[in-house]
PDB file of C-alpha atoms and ligand atoms in Angstrom:
ATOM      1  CA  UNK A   1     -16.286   3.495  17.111  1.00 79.00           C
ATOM      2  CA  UNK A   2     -13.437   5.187  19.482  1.00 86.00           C
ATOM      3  CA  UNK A   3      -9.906   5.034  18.114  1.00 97.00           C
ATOM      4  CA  UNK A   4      -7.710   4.645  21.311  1.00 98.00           C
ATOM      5  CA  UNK A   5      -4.371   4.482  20.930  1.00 98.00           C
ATOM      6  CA  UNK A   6      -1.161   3.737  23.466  1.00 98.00           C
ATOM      7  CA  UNK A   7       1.024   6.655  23.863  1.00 98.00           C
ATOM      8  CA  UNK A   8       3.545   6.612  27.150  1.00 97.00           C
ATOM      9  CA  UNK A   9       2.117   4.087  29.260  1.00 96.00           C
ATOM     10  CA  UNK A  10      -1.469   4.931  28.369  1.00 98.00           C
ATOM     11  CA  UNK A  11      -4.416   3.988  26.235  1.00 98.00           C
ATOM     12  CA  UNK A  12      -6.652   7.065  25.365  1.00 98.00           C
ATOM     13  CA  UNK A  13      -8.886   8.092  22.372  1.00 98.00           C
ATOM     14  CA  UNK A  14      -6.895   9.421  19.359  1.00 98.00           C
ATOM     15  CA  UNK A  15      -8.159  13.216  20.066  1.00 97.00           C
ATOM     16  CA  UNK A  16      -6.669  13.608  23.359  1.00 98.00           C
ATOM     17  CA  UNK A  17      -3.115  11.849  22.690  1.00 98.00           C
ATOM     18  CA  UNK A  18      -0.735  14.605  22.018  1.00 98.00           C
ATOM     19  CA  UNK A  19       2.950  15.290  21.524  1.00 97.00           C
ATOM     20  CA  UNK A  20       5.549  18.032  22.438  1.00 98.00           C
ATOM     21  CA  UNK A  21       6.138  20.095  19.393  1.00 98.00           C
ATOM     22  CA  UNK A  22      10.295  19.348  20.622  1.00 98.00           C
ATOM     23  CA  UNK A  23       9.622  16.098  20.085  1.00 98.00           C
ATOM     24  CA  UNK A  24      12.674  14.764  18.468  1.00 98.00           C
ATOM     25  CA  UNK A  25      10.251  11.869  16.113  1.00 98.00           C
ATOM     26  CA  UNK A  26       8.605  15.576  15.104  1.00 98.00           C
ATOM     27  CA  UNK A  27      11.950  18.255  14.773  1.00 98.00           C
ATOM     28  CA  UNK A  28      14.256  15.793  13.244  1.00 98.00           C
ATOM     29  CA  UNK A  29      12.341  12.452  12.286  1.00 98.00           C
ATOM     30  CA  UNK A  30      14.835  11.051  15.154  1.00 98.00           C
ATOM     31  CA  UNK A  31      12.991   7.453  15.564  1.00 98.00           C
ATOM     32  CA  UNK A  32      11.951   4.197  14.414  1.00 98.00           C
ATOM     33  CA  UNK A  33       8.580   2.066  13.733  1.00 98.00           C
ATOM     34  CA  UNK A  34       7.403  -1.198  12.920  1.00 98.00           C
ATOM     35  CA  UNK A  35       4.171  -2.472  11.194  1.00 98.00           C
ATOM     36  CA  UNK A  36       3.144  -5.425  12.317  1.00 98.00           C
ATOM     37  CA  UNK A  37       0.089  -7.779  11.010  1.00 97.00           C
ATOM     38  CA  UNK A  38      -2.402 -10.042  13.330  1.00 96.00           C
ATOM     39  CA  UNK A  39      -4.168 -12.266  11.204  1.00 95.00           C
ATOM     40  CA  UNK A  40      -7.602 -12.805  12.917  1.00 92.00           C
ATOM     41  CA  UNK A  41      -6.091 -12.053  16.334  1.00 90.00           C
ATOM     42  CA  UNK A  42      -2.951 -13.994  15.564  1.00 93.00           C
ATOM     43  CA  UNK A  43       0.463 -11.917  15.542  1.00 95.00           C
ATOM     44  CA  UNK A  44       2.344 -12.590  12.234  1.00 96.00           C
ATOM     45  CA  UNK A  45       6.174 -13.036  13.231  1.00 97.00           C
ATOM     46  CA  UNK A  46       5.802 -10.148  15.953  1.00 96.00           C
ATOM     47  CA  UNK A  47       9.034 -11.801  17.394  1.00 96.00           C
ATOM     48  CA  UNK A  48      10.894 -10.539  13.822  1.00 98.00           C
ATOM     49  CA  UNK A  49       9.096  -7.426  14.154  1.00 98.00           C
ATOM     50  CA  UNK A  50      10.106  -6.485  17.582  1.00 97.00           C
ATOM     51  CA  UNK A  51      14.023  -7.828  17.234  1.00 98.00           C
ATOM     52  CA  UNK A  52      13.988  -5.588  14.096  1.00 98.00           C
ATOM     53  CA  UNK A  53      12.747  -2.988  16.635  1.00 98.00           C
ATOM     54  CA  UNK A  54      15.382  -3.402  19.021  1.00 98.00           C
ATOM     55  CA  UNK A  55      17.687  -3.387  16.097  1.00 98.00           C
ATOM     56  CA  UNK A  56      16.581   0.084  14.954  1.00 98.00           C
ATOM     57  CA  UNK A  57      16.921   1.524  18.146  1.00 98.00           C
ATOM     58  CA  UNK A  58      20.164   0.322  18.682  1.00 98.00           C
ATOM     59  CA  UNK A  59      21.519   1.471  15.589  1.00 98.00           C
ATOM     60  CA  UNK A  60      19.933   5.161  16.645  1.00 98.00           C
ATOM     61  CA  UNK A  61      21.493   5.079  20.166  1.00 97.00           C
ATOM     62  CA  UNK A  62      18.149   4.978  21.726  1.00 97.00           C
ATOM     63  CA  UNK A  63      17.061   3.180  24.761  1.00 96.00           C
ATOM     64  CA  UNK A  64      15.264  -0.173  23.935  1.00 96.00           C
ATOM     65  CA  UNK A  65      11.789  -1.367  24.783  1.00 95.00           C
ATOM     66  CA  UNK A  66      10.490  -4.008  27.129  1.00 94.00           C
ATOM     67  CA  UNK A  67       9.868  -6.174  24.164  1.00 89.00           C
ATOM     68  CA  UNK A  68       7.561  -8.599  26.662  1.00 91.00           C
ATOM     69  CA  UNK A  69       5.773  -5.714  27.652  1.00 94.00           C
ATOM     70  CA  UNK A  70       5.282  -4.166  24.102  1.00 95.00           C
ATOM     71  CA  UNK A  71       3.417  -7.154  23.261  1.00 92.00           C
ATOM     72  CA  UNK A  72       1.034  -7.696  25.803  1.00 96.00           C
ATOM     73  CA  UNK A  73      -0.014  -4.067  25.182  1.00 97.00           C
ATOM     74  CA  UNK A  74      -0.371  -4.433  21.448  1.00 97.00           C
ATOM     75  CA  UNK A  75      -2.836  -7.547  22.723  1.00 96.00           C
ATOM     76  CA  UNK A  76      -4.698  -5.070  24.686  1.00 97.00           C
ATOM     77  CA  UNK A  77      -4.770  -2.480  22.415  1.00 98.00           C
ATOM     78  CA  UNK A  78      -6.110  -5.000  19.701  1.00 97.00           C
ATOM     79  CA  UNK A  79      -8.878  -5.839  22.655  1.00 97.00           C
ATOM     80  CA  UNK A  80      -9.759  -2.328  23.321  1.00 98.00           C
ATOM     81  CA  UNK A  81     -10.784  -1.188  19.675  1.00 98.00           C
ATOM     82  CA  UNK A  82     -12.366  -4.527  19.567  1.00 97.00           C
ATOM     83  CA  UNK A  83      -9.960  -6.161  16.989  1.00 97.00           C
ATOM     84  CA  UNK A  84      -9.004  -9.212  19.063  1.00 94.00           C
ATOM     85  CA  UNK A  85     -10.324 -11.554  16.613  1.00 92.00           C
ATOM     86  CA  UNK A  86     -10.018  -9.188  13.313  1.00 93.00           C
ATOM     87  CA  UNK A  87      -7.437  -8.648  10.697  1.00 95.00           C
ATOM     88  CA  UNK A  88      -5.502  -6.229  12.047  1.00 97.00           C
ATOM     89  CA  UNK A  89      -2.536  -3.755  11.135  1.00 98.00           C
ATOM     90  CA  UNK A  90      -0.379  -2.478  14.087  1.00 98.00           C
ATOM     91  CA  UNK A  91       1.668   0.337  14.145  1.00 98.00           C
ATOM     92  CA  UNK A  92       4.185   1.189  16.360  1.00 98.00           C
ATOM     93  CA  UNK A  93       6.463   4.287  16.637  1.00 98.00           C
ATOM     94  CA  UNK A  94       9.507   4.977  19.254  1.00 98.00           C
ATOM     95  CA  UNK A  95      11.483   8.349  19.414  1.00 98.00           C
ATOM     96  CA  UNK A  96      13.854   9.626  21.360  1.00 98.00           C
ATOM     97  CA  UNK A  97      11.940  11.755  23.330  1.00 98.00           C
ATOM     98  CA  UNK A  98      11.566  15.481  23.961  1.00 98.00           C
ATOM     99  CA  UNK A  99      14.542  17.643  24.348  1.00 97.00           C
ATOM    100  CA  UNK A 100      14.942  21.381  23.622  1.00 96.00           C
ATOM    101  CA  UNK A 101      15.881  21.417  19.834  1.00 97.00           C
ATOM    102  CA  UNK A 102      19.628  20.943  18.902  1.00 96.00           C
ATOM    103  CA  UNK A 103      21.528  18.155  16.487  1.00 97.00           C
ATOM    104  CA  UNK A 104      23.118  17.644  19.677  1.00 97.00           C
ATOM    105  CA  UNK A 105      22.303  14.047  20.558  1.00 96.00           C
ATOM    106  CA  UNK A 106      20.876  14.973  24.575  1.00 94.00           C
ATOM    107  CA  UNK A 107      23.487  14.785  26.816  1.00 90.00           C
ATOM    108  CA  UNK A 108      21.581  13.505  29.867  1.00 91.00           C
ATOM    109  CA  UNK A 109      19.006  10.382  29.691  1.00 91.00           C
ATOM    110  CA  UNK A 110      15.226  11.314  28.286  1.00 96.00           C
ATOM    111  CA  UNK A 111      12.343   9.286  28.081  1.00 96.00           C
ATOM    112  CA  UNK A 112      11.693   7.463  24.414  1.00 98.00           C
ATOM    113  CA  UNK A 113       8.358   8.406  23.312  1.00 98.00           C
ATOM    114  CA  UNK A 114       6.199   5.165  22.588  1.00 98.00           C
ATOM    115  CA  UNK A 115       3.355   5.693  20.549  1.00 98.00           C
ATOM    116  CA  UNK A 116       0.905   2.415  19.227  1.00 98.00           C
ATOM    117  CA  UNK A 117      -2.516   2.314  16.876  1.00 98.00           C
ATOM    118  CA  UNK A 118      -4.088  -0.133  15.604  1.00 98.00           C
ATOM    119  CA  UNK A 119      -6.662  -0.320  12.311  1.00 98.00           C
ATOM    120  CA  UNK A 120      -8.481  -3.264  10.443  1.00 97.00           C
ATOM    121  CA  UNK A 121      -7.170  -4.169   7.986  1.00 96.00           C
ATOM    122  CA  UNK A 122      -7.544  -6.106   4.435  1.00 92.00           C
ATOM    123  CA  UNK A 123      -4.831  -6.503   1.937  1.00 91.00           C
ATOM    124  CA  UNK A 124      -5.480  -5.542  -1.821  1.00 92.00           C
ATOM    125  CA  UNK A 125      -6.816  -9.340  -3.118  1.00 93.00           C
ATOM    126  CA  UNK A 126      -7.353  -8.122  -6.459  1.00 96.00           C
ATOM    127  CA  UNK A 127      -3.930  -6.713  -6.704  1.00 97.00           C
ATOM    128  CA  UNK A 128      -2.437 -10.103  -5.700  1.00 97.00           C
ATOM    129  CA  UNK A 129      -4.546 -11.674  -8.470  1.00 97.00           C
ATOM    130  CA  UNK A 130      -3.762  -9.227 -11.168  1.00 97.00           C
ATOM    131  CA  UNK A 131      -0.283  -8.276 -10.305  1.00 98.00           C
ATOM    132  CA  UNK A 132       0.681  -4.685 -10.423  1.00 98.00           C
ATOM    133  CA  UNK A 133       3.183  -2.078 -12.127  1.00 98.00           C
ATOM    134  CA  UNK A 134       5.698  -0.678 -10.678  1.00 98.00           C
ATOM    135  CA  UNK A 135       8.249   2.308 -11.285  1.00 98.00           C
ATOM    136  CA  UNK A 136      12.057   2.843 -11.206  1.00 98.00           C
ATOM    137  CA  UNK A 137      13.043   5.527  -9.254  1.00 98.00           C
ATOM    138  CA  UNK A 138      16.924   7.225  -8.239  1.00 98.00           C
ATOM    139  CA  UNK A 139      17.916   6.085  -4.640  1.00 98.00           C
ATOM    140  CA  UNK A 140      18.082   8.939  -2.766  1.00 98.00           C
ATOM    141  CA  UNK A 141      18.130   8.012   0.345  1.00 98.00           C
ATOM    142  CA  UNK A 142      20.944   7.503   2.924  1.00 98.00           C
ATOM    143  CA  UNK A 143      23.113   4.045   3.301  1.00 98.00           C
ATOM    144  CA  UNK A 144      21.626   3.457   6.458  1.00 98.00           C
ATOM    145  CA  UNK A 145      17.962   1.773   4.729  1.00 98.00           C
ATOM    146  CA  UNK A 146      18.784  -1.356   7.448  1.00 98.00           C
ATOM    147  CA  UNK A 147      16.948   0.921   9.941  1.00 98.00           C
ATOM    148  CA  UNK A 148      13.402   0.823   9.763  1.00 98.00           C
ATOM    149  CA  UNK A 149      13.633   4.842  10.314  1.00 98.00           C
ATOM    150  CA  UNK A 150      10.588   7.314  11.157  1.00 98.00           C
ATOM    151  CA  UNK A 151      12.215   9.813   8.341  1.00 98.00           C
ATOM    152  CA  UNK A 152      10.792   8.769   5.099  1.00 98.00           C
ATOM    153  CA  UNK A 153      10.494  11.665   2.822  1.00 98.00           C
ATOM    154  CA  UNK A 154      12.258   9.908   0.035  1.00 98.00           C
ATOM    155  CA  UNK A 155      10.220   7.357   0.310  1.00 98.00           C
ATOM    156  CA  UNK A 156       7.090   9.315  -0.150  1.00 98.00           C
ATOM    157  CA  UNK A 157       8.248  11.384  -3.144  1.00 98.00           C
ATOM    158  CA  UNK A 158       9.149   8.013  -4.578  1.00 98.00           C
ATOM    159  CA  UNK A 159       5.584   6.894  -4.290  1.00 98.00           C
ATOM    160  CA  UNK A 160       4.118   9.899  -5.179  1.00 98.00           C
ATOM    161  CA  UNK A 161       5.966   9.394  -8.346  1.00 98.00           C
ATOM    162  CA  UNK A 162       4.896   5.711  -8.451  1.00 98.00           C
ATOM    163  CA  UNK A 163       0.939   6.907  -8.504  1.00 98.00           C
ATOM    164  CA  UNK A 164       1.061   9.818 -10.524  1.00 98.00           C
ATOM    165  CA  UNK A 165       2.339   7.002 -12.981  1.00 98.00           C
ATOM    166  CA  UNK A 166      -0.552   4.789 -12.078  1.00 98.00           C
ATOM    167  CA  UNK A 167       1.849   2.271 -10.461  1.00 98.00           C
ATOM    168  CA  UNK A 168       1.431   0.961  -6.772  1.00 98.00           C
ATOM    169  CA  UNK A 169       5.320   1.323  -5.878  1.00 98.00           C
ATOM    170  CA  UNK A 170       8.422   2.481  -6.728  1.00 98.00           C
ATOM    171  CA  UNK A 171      11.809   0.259  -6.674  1.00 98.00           C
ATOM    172  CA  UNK A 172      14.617   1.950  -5.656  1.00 98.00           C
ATOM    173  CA  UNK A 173      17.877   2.223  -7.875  1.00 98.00           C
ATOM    174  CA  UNK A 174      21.652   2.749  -6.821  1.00 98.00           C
ATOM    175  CA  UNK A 175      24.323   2.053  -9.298  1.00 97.00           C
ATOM    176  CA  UNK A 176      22.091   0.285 -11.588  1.00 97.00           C
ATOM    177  CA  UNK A 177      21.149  -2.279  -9.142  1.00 98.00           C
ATOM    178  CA  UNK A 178      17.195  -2.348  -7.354  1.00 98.00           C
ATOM    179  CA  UNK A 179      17.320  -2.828  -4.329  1.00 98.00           C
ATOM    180  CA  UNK A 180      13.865  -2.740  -2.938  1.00 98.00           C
ATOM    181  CA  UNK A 181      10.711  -0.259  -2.740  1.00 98.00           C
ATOM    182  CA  UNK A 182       9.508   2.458  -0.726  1.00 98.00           C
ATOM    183  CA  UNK A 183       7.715  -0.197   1.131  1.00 98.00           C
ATOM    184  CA  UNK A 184       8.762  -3.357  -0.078  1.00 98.00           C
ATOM    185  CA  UNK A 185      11.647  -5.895  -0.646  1.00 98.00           C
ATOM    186  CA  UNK A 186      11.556  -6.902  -4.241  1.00 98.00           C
ATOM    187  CA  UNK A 187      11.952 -10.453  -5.842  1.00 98.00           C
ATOM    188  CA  UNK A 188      12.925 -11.581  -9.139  1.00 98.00           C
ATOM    189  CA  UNK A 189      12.357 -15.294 -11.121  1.00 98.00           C
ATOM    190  CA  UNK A 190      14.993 -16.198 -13.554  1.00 97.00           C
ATOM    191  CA  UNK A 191      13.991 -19.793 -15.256  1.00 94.00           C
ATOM    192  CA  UNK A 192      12.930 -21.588 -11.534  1.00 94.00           C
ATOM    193  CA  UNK A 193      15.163 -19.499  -9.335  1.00 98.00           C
ATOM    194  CA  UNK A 194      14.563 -17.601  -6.935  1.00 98.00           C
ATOM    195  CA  UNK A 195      16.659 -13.353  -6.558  1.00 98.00           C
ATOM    196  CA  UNK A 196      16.353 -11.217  -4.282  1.00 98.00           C
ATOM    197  CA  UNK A 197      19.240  -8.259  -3.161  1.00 98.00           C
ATOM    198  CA  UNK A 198      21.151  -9.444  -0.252  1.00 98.00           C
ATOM    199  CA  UNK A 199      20.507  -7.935   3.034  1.00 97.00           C
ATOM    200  CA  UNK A 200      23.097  -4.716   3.481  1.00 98.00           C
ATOM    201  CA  UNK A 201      23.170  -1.279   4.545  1.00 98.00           C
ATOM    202  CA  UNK A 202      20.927  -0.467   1.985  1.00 98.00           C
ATOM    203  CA  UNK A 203      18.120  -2.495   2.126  1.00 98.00           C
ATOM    204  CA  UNK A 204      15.469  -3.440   5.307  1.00 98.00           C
ATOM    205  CA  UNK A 205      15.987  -6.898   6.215  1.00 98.00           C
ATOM    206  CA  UNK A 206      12.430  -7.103   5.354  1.00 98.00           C
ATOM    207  CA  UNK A 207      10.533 -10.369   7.551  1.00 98.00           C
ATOM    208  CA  UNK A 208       8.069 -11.200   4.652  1.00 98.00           C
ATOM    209  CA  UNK A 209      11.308 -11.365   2.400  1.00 98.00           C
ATOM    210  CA  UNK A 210      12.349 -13.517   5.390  1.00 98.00           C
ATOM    211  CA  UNK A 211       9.794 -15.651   5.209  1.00 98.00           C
ATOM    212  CA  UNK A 212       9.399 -16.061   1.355  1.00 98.00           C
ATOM    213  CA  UNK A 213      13.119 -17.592   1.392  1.00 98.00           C
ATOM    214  CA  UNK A 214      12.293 -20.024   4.140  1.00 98.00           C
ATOM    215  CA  UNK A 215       9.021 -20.863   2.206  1.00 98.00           C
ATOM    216  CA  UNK A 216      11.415 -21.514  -0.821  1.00 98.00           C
ATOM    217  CA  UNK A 217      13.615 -23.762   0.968  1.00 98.00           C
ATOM    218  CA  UNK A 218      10.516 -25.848   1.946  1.00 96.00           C
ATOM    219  CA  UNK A 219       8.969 -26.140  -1.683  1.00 96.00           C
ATOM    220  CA  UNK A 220      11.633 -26.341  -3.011  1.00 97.00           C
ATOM    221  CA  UNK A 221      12.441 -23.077  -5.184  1.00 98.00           C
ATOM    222  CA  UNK A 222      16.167 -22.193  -5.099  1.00 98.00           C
ATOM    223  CA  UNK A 223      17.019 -18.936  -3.943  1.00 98.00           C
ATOM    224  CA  UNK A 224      19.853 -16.519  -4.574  1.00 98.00           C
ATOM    225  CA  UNK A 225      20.951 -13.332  -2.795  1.00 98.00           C
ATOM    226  CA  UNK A 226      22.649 -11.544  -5.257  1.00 97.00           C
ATOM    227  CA  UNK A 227      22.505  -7.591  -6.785  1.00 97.00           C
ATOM    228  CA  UNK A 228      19.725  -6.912  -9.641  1.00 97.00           C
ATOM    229  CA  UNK A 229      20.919  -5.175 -12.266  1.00 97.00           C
ATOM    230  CA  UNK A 230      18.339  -3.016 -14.285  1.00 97.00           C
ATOM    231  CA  UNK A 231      19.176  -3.440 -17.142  1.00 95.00           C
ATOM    232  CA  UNK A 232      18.367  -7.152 -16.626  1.00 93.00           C
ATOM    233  CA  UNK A 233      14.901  -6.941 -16.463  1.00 93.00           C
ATOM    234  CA  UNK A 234      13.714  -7.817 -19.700  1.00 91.00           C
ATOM    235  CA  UNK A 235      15.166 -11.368 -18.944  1.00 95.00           C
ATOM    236  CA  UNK A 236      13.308 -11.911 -15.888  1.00 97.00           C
ATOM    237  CA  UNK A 237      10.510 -14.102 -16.542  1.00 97.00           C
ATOM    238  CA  UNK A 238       8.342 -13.201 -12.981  1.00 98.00           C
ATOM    239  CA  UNK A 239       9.320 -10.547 -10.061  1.00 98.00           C
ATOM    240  CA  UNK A 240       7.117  -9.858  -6.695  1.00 98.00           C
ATOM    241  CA  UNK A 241       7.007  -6.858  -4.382  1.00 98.00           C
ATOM    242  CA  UNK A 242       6.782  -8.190  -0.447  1.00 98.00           C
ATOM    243  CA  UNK A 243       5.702  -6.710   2.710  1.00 98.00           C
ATOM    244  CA  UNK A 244       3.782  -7.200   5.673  1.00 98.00           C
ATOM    245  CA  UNK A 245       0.795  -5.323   4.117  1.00 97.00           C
ATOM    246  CA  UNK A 246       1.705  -6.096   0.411  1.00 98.00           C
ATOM    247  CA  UNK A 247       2.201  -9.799   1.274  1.00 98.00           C
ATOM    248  CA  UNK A 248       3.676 -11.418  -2.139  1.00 98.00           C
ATOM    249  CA  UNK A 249       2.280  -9.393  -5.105  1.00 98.00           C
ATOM    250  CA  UNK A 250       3.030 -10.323  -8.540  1.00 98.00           C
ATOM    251  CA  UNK A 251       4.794  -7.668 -10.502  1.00 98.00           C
ATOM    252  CA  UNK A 252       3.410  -7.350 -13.953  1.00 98.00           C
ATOM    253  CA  UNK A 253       5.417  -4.511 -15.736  1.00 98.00           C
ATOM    254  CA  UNK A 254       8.218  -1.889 -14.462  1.00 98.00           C
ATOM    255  CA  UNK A 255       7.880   1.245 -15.941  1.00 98.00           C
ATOM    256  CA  UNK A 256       7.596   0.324 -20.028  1.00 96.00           C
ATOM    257  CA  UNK A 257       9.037  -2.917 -19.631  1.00 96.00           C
ATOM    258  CA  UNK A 258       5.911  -5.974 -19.452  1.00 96.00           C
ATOM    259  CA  UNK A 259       7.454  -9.164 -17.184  1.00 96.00           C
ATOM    260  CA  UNK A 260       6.805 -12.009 -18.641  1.00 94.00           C
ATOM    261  CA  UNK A 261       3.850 -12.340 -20.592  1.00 93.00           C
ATOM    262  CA  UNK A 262       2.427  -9.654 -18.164  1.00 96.00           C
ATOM    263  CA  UNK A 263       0.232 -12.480 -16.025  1.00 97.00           C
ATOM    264  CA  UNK A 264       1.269 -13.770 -12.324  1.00 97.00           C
ATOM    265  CA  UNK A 265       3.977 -16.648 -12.484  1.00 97.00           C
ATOM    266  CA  UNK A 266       3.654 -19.964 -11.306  1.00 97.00           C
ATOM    267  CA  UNK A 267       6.486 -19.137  -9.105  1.00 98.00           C
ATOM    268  CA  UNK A 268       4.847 -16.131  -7.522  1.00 98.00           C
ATOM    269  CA  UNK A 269       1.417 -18.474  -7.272  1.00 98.00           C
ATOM    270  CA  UNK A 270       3.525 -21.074  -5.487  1.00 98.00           C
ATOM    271  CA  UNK A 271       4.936 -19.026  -3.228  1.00 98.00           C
ATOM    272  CA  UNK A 272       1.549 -17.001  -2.763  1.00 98.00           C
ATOM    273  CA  UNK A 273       0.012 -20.709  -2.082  1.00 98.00           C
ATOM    274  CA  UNK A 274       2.368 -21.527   0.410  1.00 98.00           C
ATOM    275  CA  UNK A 275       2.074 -18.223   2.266  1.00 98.00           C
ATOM    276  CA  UNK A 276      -1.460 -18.372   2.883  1.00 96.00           C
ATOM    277  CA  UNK A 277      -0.991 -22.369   3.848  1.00 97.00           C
ATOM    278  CA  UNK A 278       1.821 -20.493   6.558  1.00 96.00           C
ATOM    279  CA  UNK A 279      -0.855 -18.001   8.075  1.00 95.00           C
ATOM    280  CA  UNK A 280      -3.988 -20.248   8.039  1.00 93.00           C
ATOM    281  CA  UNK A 281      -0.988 -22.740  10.509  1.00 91.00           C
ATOM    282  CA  UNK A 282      -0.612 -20.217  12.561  1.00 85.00           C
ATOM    283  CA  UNK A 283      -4.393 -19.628  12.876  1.00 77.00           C
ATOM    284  CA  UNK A 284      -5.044 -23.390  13.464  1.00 80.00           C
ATOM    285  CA  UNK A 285      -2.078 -23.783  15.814  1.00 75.00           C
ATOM    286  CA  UNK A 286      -3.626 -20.525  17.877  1.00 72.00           C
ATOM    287  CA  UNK A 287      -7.176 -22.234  17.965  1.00 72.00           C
ATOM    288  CA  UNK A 288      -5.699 -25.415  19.637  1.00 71.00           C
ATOM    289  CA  UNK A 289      -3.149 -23.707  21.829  1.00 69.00           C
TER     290      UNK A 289
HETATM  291  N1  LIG B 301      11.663  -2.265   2.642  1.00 69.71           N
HETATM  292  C1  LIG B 301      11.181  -1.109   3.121  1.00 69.71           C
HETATM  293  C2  LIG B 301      11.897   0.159   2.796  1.00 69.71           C
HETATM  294  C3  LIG B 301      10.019  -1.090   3.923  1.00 69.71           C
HETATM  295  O1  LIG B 301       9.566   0.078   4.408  1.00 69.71           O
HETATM  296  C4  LIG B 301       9.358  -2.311   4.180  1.00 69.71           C
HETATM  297  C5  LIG B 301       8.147  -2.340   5.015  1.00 69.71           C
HETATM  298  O2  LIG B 301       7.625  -1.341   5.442  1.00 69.71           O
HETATM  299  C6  LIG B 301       9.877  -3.501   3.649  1.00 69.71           C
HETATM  300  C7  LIG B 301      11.047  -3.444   2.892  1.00 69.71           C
HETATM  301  C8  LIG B 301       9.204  -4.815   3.896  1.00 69.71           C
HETATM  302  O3  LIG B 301       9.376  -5.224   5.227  1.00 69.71           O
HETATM  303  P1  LIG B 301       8.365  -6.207   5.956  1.00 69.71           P
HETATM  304  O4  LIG B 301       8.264  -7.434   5.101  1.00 69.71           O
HETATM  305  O5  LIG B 301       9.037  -6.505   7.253  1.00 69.71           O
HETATM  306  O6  LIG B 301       7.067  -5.509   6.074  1.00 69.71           O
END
């Protein structure tokens, strides 16, 4: 089937949306993005998504989107690769536009460049069941991580690592504290609480991590934002990885070290529980609406 995409006011097949080669997203990774899940048709906190968005943007000093409008064309987009009704991943990508190339932000106003796709999409089930390992690996990235930035090449070495060590991520370190992965905010358990690394200029505000401490309030886990030390991980007795495409994954073993006694929790089964109660809501409360 076609892929069409939305780039600049348009939906067209992948092969025939192109960029400027002075794009700014492709010269200096000068943009943000968002990934955004629809659950059978249903948007998954798109309203956290797209404030996030906004966020990013205004952090980089670029013009924002028409949030209302971004939405309705994600809904058409959805509808035109036939995914209305499918599990769906959505990406999004804004840059600053195109501009002759200089670190020079431009001086007059340019068009962002808006560019949306859409894919099916099915998280890793056995992964959730099974748990996963995971790596440590040296933050080297820059103490802005609170924007959800297009330039990600630390990330990607960081994963690369993470694979080549048969692990599915890679948790950043910074002064001896984690602070979340390449593509995840991280959780740990100690006895029947609930840590996570507060939100800062070093961390994404992550909305899965947003919504795992509201589903903690409601069952009842209690949660604490505090810093992760590594060297505290052989105390933990569970720890997830959380994202929109990860969902909550049970971490089974960082690097050497085995968490727990290497199975899921029943804090991480909880909380997986009462996630999938939260989206199969949402689908209900769509069907009456
Ligand atoms: N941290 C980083 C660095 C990420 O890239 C992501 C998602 O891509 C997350 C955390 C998790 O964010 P969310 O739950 O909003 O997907």
């Amino acid at each position: 089937m076609e892929n069409i995409v939305y780039l600049n006011g348009e939906f067209l097949p992948l092969e025939d949306a192109h960029i400027s080669p002075f794009d700014r997203g492709f010269n200096f990774g000068d943009g943000a993005y968002e990934v955004i899940r629809s659950y059978a048709g249903k948007f998954f906190r798109m309203d956290d998504h797209l404030n996030r968005l906004l966020y990013s943007l205004h952090e980089l000093m670029i013009p924002p989107v028409d949030i209302t409008s971004v939405s309705h064309l994600i809904t058409q987009l959805l509808e035109k690769n036939k995914l209305a009704m499918s599990d769906a991943l959505v990406y999004m990508q804004v840059t600053r536009g195109v501009f002759p190339r200089s670190h020079q932000l431009p001086s007059q106003e340019i068009r962002p460049t808006v560019f949306m796709s859409v894919s099916q999409f099915q998280p890793q089930h056995d992964l959730q069941e099974t748990g996963v390992k995971v790596i440590l690996f040296p933050d080297i990235r820059w103490t802005r991580c609170d924007i959800k930035t297009i330039s990600l090449l630390p990330n990607m070495m960081a994963r690369n690592k993470a694979t080549s060590e048969g692990a599915i991520e890679a948790l950043f370190v910074r002064d001896d504290i984690i602070l979340e992965g390449t593509r995840s905010n991280f959780c740990a358990i100690y006895r029947d609480q609930l840590i996570t690394a507060p939100t800062s200029r070093f961390t994404l505000a992550g909305v899965t991590r947003k919504v795992v401490l509201e589903l903690c309030k409601s069952v009842g886990i209690p949660t604490y934002e505090n810093p992760i030390y590594a060297n505290q991980l052989r105390h933990f007795h569970e720890m997830m990885i959380l994202s929109t495409s990860l969902e909550v994954t049970p971490v089974v073993q960082v690097d050497n070290t085995i968490i727990g006694d290497g199975k899921a929790g029943e804090i991480t089964r909880r909380l997986q529980d009462a996630f999938h109660k939260l989206v199969e809501k949402l689908q209900v409360q769509a069907e009456l609406s």
